[in-house]
PDB file of C-alpha atoms in Angstrom:
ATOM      1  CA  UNK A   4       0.000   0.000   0.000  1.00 49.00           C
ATOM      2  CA  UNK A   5       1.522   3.286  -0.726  1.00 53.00           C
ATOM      3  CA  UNK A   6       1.915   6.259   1.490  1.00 56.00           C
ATOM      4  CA  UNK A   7      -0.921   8.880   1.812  1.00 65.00           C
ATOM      5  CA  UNK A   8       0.481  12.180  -0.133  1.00 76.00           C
ATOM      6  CA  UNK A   9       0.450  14.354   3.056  1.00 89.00           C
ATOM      7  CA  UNK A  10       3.240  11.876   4.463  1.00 96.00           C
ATOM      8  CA  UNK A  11       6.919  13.844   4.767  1.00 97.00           C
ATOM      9  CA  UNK A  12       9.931  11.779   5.419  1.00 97.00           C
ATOM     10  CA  UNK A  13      12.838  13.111   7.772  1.00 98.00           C
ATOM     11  CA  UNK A  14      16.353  12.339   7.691  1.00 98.00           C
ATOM     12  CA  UNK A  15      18.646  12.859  10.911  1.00 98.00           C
ATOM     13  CA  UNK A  16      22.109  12.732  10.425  1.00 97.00           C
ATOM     14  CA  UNK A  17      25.400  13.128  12.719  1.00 96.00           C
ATOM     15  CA  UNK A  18      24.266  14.684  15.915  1.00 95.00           C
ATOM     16  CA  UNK A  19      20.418  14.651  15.304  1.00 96.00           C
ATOM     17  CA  UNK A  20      20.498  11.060  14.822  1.00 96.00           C
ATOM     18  CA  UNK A  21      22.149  10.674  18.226  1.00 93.00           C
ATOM     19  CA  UNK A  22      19.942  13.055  19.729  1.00 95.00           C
ATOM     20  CA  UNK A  23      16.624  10.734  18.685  1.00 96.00           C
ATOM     21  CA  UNK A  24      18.283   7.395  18.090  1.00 94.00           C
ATOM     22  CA  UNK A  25      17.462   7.258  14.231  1.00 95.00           C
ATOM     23  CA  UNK A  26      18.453   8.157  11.091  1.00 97.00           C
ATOM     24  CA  UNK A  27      14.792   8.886   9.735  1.00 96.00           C
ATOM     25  CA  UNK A  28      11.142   8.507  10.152  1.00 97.00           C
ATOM     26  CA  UNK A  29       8.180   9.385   8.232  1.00 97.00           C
ATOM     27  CA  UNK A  30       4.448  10.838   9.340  1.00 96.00           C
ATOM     28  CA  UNK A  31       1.592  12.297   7.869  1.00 96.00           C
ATOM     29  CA  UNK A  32       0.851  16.280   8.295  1.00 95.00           C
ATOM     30  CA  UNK A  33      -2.017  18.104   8.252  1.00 94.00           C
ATOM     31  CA  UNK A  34      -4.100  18.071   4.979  1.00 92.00           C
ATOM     32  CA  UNK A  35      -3.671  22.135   4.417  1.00 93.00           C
ATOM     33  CA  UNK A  36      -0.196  21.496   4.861  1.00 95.00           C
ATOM     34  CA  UNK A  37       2.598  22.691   7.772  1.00 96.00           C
ATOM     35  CA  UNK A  38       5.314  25.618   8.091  1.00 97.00           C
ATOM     36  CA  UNK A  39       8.590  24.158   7.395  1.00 97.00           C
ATOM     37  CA  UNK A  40       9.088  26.569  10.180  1.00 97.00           C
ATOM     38  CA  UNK A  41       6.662  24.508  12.782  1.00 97.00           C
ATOM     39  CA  UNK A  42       8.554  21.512  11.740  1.00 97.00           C
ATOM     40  CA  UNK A  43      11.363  21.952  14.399  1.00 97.00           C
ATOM     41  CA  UNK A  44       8.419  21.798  17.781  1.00 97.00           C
ATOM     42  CA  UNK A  45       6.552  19.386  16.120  1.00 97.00           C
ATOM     43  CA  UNK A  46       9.845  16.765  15.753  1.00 98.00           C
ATOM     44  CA  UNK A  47      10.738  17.815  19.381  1.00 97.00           C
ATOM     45  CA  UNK A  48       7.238  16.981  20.433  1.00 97.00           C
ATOM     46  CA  UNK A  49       7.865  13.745  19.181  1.00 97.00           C
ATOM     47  CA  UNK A  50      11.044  13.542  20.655  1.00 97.00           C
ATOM     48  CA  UNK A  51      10.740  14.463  24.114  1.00 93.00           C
ATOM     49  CA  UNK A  52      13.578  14.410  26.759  1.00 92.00           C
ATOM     50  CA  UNK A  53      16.112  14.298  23.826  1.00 95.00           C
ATOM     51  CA  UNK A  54      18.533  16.815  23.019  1.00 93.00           C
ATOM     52  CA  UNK A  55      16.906  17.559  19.596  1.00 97.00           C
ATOM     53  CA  UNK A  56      16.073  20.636  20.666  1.00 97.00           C
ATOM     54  CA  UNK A  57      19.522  21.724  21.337  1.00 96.00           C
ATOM     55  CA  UNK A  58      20.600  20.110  18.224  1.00 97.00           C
ATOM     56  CA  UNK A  59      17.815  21.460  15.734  1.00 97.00           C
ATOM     57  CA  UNK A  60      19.210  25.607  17.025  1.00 97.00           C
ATOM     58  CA  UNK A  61      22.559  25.431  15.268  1.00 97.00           C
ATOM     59  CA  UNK A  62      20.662  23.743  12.319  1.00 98.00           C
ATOM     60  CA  UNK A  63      19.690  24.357   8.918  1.00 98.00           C
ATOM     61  CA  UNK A  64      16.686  22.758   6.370  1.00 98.00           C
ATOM     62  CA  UNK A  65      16.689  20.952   3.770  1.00 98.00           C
ATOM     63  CA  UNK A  66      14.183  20.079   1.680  1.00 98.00           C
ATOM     64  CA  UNK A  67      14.217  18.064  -1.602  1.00 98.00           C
ATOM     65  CA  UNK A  68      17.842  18.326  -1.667  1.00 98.00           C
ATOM     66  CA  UNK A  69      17.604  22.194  -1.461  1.00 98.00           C
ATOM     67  CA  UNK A  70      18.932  24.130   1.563  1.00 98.00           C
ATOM     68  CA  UNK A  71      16.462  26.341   3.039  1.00 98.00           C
ATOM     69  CA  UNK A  72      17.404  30.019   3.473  1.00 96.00           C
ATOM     70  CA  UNK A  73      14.107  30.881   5.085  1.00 96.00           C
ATOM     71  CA  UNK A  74      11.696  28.199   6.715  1.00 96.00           C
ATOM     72  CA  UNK A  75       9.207  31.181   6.570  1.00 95.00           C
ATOM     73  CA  UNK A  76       9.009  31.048   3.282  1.00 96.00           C
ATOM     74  CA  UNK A  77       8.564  27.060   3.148  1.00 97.00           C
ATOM     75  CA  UNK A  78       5.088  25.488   3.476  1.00 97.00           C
ATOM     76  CA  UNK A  79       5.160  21.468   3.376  1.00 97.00           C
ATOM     77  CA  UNK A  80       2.414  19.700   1.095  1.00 96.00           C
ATOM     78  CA  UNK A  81       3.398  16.044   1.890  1.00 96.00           C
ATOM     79  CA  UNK A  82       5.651  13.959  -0.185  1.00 96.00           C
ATOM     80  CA  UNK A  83       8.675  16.187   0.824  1.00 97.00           C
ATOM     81  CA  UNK A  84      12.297  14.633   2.201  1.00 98.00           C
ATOM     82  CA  UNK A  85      13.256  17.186   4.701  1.00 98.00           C
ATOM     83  CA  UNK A  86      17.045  16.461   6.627  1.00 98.00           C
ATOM     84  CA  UNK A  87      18.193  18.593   9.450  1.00 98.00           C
ATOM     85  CA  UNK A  88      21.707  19.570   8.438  1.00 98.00           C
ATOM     86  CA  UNK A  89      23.328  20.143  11.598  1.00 97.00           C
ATOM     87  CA  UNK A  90      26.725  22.154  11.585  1.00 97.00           C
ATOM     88  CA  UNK A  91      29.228  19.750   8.745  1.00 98.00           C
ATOM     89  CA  UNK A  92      32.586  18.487   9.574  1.00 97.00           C
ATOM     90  CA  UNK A  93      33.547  17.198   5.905  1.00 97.00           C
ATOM     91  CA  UNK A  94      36.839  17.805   4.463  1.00 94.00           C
TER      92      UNK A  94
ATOM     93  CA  UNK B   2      29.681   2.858  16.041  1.00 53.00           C
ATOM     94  CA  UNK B   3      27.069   5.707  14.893  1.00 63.00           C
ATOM     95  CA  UNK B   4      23.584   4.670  13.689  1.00 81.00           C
ATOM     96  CA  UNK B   5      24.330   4.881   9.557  1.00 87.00           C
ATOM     97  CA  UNK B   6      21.728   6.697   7.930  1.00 93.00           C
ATOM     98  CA  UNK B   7      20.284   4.964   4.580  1.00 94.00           C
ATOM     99  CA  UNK B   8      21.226   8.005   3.096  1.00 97.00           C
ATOM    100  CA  UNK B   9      24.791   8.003   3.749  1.00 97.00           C
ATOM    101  CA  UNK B  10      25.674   6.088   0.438  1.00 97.00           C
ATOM    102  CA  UNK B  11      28.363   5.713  -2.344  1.00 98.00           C
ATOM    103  CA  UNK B  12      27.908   8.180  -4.695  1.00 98.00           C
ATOM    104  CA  UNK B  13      29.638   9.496  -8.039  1.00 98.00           C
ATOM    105  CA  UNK B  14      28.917  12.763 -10.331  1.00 98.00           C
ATOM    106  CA  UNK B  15      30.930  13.151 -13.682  1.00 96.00           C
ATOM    107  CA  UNK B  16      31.079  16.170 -15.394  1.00 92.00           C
ATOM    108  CA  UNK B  17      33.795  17.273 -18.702  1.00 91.00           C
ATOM    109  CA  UNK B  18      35.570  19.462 -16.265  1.00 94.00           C
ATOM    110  CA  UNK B  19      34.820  18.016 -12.935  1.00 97.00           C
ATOM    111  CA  UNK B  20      34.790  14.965 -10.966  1.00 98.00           C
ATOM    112  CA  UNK B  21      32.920  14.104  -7.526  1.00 98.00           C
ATOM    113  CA  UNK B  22      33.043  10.884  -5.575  1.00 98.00           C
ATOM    114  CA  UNK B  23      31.607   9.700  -2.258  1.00 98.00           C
ATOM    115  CA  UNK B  24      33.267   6.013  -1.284  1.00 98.00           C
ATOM    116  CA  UNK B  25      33.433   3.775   1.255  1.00 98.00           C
ATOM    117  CA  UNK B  26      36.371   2.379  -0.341  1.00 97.00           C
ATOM    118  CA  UNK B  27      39.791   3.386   0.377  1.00 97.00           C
ATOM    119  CA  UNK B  28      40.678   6.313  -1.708  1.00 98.00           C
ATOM    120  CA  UNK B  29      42.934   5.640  -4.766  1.00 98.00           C
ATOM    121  CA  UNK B  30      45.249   9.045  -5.237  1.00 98.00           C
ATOM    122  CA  UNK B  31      47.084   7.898  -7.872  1.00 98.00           C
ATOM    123  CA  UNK B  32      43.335   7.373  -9.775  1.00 98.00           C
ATOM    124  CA  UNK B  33      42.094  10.375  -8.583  1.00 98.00           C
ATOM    125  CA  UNK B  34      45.904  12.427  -9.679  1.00 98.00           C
ATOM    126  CA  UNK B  35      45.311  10.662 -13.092  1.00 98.00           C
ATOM    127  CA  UNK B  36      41.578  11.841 -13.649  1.00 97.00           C
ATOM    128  CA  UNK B  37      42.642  15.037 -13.754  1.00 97.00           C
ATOM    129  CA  UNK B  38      45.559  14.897 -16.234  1.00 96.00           C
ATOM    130  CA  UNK B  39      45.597  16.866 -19.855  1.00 95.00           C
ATOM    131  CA  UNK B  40      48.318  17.151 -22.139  1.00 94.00           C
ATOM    132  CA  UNK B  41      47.599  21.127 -21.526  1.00 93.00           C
ATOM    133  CA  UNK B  42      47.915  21.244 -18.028  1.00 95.00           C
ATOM    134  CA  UNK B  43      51.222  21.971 -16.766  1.00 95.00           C
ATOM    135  CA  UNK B  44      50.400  21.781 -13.307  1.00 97.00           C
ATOM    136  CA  UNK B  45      48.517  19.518 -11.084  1.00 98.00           C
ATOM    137  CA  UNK B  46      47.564  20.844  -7.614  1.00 98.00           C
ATOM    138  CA  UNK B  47      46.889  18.205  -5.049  1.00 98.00           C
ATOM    139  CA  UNK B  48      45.313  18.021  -1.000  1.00 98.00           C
ATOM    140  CA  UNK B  49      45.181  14.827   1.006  1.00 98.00           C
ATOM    141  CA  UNK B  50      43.676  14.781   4.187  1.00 97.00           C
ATOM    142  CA  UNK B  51      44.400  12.359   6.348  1.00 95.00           C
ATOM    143  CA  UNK B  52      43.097  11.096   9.480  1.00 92.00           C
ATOM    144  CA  UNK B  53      45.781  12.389  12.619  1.00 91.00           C
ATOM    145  CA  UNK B  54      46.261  10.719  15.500  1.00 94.00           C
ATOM    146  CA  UNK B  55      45.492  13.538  17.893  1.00 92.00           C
ATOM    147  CA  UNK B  56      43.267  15.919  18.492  1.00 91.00           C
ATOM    148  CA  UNK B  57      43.921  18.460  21.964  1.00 91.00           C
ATOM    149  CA  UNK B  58      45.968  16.065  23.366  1.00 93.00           C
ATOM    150  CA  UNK B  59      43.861  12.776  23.439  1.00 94.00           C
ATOM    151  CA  UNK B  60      45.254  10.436  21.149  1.00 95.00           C
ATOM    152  CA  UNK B  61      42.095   9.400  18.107  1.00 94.00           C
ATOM    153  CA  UNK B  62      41.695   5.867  17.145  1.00 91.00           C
ATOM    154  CA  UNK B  63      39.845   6.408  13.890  1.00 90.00           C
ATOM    155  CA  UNK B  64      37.154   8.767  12.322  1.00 94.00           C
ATOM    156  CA  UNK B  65      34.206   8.275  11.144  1.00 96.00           C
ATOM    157  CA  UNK B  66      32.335   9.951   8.251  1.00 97.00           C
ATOM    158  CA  UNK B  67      28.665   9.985   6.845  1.00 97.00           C
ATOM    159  CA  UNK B  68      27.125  11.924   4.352  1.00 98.00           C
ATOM    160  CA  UNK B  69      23.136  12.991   3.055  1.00 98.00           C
ATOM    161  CA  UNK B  70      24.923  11.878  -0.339  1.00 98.00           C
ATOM    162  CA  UNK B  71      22.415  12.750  -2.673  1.00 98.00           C
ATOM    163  CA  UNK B  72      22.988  16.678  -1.792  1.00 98.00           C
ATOM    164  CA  UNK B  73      26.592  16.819  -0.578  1.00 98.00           C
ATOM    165  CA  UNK B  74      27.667  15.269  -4.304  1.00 98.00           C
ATOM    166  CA  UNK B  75      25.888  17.932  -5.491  1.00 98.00           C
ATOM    167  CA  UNK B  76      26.951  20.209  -3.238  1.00 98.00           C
ATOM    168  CA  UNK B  77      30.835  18.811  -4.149  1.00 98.00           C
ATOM    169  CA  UNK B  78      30.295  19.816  -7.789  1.00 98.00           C
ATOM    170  CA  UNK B  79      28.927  23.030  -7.612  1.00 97.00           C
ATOM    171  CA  UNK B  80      32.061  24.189  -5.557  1.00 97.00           C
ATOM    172  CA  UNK B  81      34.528  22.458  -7.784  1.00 97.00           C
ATOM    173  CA  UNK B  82      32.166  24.450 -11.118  1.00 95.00           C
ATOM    174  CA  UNK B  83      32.756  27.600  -8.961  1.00 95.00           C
ATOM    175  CA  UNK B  84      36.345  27.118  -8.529  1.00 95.00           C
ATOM    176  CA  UNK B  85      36.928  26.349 -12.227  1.00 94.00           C
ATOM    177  CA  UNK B  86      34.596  29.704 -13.123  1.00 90.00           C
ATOM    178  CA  UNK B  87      36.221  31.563 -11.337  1.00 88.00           C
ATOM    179  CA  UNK B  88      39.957  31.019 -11.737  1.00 87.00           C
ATOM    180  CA  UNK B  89      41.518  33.907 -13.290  1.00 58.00           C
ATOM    181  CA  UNK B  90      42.948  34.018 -16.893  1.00 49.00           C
ATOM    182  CA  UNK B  91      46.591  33.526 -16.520  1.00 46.00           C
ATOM    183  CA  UNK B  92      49.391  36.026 -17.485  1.00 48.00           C
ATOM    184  CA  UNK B  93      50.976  33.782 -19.761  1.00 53.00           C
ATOM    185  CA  UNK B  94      48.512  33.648 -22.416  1.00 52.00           C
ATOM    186  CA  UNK B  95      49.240  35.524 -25.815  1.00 54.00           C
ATOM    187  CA  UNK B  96      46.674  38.614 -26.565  1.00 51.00           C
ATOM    188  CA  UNK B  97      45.726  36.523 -29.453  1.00 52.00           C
ATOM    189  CA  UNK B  98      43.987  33.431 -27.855  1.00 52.00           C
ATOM    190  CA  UNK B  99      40.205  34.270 -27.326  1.00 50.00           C
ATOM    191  CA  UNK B 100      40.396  32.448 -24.084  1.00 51.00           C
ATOM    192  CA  UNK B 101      39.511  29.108 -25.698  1.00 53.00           C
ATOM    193  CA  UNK B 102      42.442  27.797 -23.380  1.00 64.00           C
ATOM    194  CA  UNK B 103      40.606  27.131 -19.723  1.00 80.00           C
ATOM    195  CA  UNK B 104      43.026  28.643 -16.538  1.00 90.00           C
ATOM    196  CA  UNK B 105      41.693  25.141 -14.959  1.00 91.00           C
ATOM    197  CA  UNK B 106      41.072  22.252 -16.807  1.00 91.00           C
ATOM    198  CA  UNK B 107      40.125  19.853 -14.574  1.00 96.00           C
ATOM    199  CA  UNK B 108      39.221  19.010 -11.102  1.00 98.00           C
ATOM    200  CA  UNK B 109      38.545  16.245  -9.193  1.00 98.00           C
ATOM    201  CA  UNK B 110      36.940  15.782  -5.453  1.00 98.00           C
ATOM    202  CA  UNK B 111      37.128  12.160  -3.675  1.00 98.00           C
ATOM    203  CA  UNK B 112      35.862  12.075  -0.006  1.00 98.00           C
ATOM    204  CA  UNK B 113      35.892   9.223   2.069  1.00 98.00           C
ATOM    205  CA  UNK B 114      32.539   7.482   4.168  1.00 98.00           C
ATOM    206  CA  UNK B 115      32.429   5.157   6.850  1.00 97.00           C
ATOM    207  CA  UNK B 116      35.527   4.190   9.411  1.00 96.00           C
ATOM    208  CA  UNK B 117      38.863   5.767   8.553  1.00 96.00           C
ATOM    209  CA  UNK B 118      41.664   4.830  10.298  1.00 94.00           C
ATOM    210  CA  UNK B 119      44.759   6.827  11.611  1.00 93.00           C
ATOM    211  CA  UNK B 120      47.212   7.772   8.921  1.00 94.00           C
ATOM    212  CA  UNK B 121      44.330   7.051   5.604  1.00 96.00           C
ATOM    213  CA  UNK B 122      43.245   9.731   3.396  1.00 97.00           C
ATOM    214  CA  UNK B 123      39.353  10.714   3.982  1.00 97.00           C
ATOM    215  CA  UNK B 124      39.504  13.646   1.222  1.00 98.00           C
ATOM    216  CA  UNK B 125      41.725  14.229  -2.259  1.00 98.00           C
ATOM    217  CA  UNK B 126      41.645  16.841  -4.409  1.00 98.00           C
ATOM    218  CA  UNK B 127      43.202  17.345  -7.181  1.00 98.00           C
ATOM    219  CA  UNK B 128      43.712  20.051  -9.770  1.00 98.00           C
ATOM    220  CA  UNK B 129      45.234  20.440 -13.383  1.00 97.00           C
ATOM    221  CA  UNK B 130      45.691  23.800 -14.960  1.00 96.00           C
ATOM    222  CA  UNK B 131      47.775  25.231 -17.656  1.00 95.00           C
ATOM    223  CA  UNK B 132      49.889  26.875 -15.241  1.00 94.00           C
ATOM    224  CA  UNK B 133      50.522  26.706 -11.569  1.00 95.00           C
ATOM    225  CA  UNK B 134      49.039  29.435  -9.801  1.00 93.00           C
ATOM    226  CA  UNK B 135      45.413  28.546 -10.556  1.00 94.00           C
ATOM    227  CA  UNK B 136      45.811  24.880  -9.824  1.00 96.00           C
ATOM    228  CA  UNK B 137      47.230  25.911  -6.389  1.00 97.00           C
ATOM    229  CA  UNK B 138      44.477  29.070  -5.995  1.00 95.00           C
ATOM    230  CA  UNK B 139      41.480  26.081  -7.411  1.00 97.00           C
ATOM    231  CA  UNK B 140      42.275  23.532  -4.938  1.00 98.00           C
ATOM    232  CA  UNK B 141      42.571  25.560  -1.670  1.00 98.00           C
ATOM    233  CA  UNK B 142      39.478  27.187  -2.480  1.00 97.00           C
ATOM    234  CA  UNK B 143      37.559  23.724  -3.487  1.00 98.00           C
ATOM    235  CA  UNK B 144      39.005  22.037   0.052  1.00 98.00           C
ATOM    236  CA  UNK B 145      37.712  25.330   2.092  1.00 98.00           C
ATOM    237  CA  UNK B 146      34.194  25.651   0.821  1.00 98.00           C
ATOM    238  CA  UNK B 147      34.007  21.691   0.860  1.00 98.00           C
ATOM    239  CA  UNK B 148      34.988  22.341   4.919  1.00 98.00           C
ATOM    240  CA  UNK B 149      31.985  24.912   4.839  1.00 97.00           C
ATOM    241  CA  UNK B 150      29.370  23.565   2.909  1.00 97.00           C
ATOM    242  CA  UNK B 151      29.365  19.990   2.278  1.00 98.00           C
ATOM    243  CA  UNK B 152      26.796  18.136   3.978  1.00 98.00           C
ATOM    244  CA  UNK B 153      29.352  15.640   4.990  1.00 98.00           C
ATOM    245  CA  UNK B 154      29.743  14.560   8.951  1.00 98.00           C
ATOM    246  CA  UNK B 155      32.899  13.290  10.944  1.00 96.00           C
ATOM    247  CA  UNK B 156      32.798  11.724  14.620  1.00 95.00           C
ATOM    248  CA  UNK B 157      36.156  11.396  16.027  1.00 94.00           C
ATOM    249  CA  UNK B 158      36.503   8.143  18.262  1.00 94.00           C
ATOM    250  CA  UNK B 159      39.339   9.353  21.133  1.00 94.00           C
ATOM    251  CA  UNK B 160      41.573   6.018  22.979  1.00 93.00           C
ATOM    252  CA  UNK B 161      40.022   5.328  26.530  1.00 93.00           C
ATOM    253  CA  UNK B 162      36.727   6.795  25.533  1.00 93.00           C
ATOM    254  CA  UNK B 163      33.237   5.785  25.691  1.00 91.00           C
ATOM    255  CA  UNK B 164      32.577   5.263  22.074  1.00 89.00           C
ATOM    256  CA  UNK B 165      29.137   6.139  22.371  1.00 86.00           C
ATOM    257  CA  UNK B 166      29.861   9.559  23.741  1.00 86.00           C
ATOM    258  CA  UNK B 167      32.085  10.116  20.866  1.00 90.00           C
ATOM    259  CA  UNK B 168      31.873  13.694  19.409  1.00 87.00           C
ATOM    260  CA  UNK B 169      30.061  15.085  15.980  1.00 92.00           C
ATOM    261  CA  UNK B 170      32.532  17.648  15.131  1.00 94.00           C
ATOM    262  CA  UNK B 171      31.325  21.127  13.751  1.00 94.00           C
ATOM    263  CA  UNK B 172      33.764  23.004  11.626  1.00 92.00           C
ATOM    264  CA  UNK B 173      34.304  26.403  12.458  1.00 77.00           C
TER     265      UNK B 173
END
């Protein structure tokens, strides 16, 4: 069976994926969609007494292999891959 | 060892003028030295990084590296584009060439995933130019915005450590 369209998937890498002990999950959001901006309390709320919150302020977006400038400006559908891209150490 | 994400995969992008690779494997610098050559380059400009056996005085064991592949290879070739668009024409050229001649002609970008031990390479670049300058200027610039931007991730493992309070590191 395939997933409802209003499903995101999220991808935690490097310190996220510490902080909630996985690498990525996927739920369904609300039919008139959700702030990418609202995205950061709602994982937290699903990941209580983790450091995620800690983790998610030095941050960034993505979202279909874009980095987000502005999560204002970003209003999820469903169907999205969103990663939290916390500070790199490549190179 | 750190939970690997699904994500954190092989991953290889080819351009003419530029070449990107995420491995698992050990890195091959000959290989990567060679991708880059051109009977019109007279230089070749090349970084290895390797994993160091310190880090503030506790002694490191090995690194570890993942990657969101899919947007740090992506990520990898727009800086090594950049780099190549904006080298400077060099000096030497004659008034008469219309700039046909590239000031770099090729560049290639190999980072390492997954365990690497003390003393192995976890990134190469390499650079070939006409002329030395811009194969030196190219590669320091490709290895400092791949530092800044890549959405690659290292954990350093230190000796006499609790492995699963090992560090993320954070660039500056």
């Amino acid at each position: 069976m395939s997933k409802p369209e209003n499903t995101i998937n999220v991808l935690y890498f490097a310190a996220a994926s510490t902080a909630v002990g996985k690498t990525f999950e996927s739920f369904p959001i609300p039919q008139d969609g959700l702030k990418l901006s609202e995205l950061g309390e709602l994982l937290i709320s699903r990941h209580a007494n983790t450091d995620l919150r800690k983790v998610l302020s030095t941050s960034q977006w993505s979202v279909d292999l874009e980095m987000i400038d502005n999560p204002e400006l970003v209003l999820l559908k469903g169907g999205e891959e969103i990663a939290v891209i916390c500070p790199v150490s490549g190179g | 060892m750190a939970l690997t994400s699904p994500a954190s995969v092989d991953a290889f992008l080819e351009s003419p003028q530029a070449i990107c690779a995420l491995t698992h494997d050990r890195i091959d610098v000959q290989a990567v030295i060679a991708s880059v050559q051109d009977d019109a380059a007279g230089a070749t400009a090349t970084f290895i990084g390797t994993t160091r056996n310190s880090f503030k005085g506790k002694i490191v064991t090995r690194l570890e590296y993942q990657a969101y592949s899919k947007i740090a290879i992506k990520t990898m070739a727009d800086i090594a584009n950049t780099a190549i668009e904006s080298a400077s024409c060099s000096q030497h050229q004659p008034s008469t060439v219309s700039g046909k001649v590239p000031s770099v002609i090729r560049c290639a970008i190999h980072h390492r995933l997954g365990t690497v031990p003390v003393g192995e390479p976890s990134i190469v670049i390499a650079v070939s130019s006409p002329h030395r300058k811009e194969a030196f200027v190219a590669c320091e610039e490709i290895l400092e915005e791949v530092k800044r931007k890549a959405q690659i991730w290292k954990r350093e493992y230190y000796e006499g450590e609790d492995e699963n309070e090992a560090e993320w590191k954070e660039n500056a």
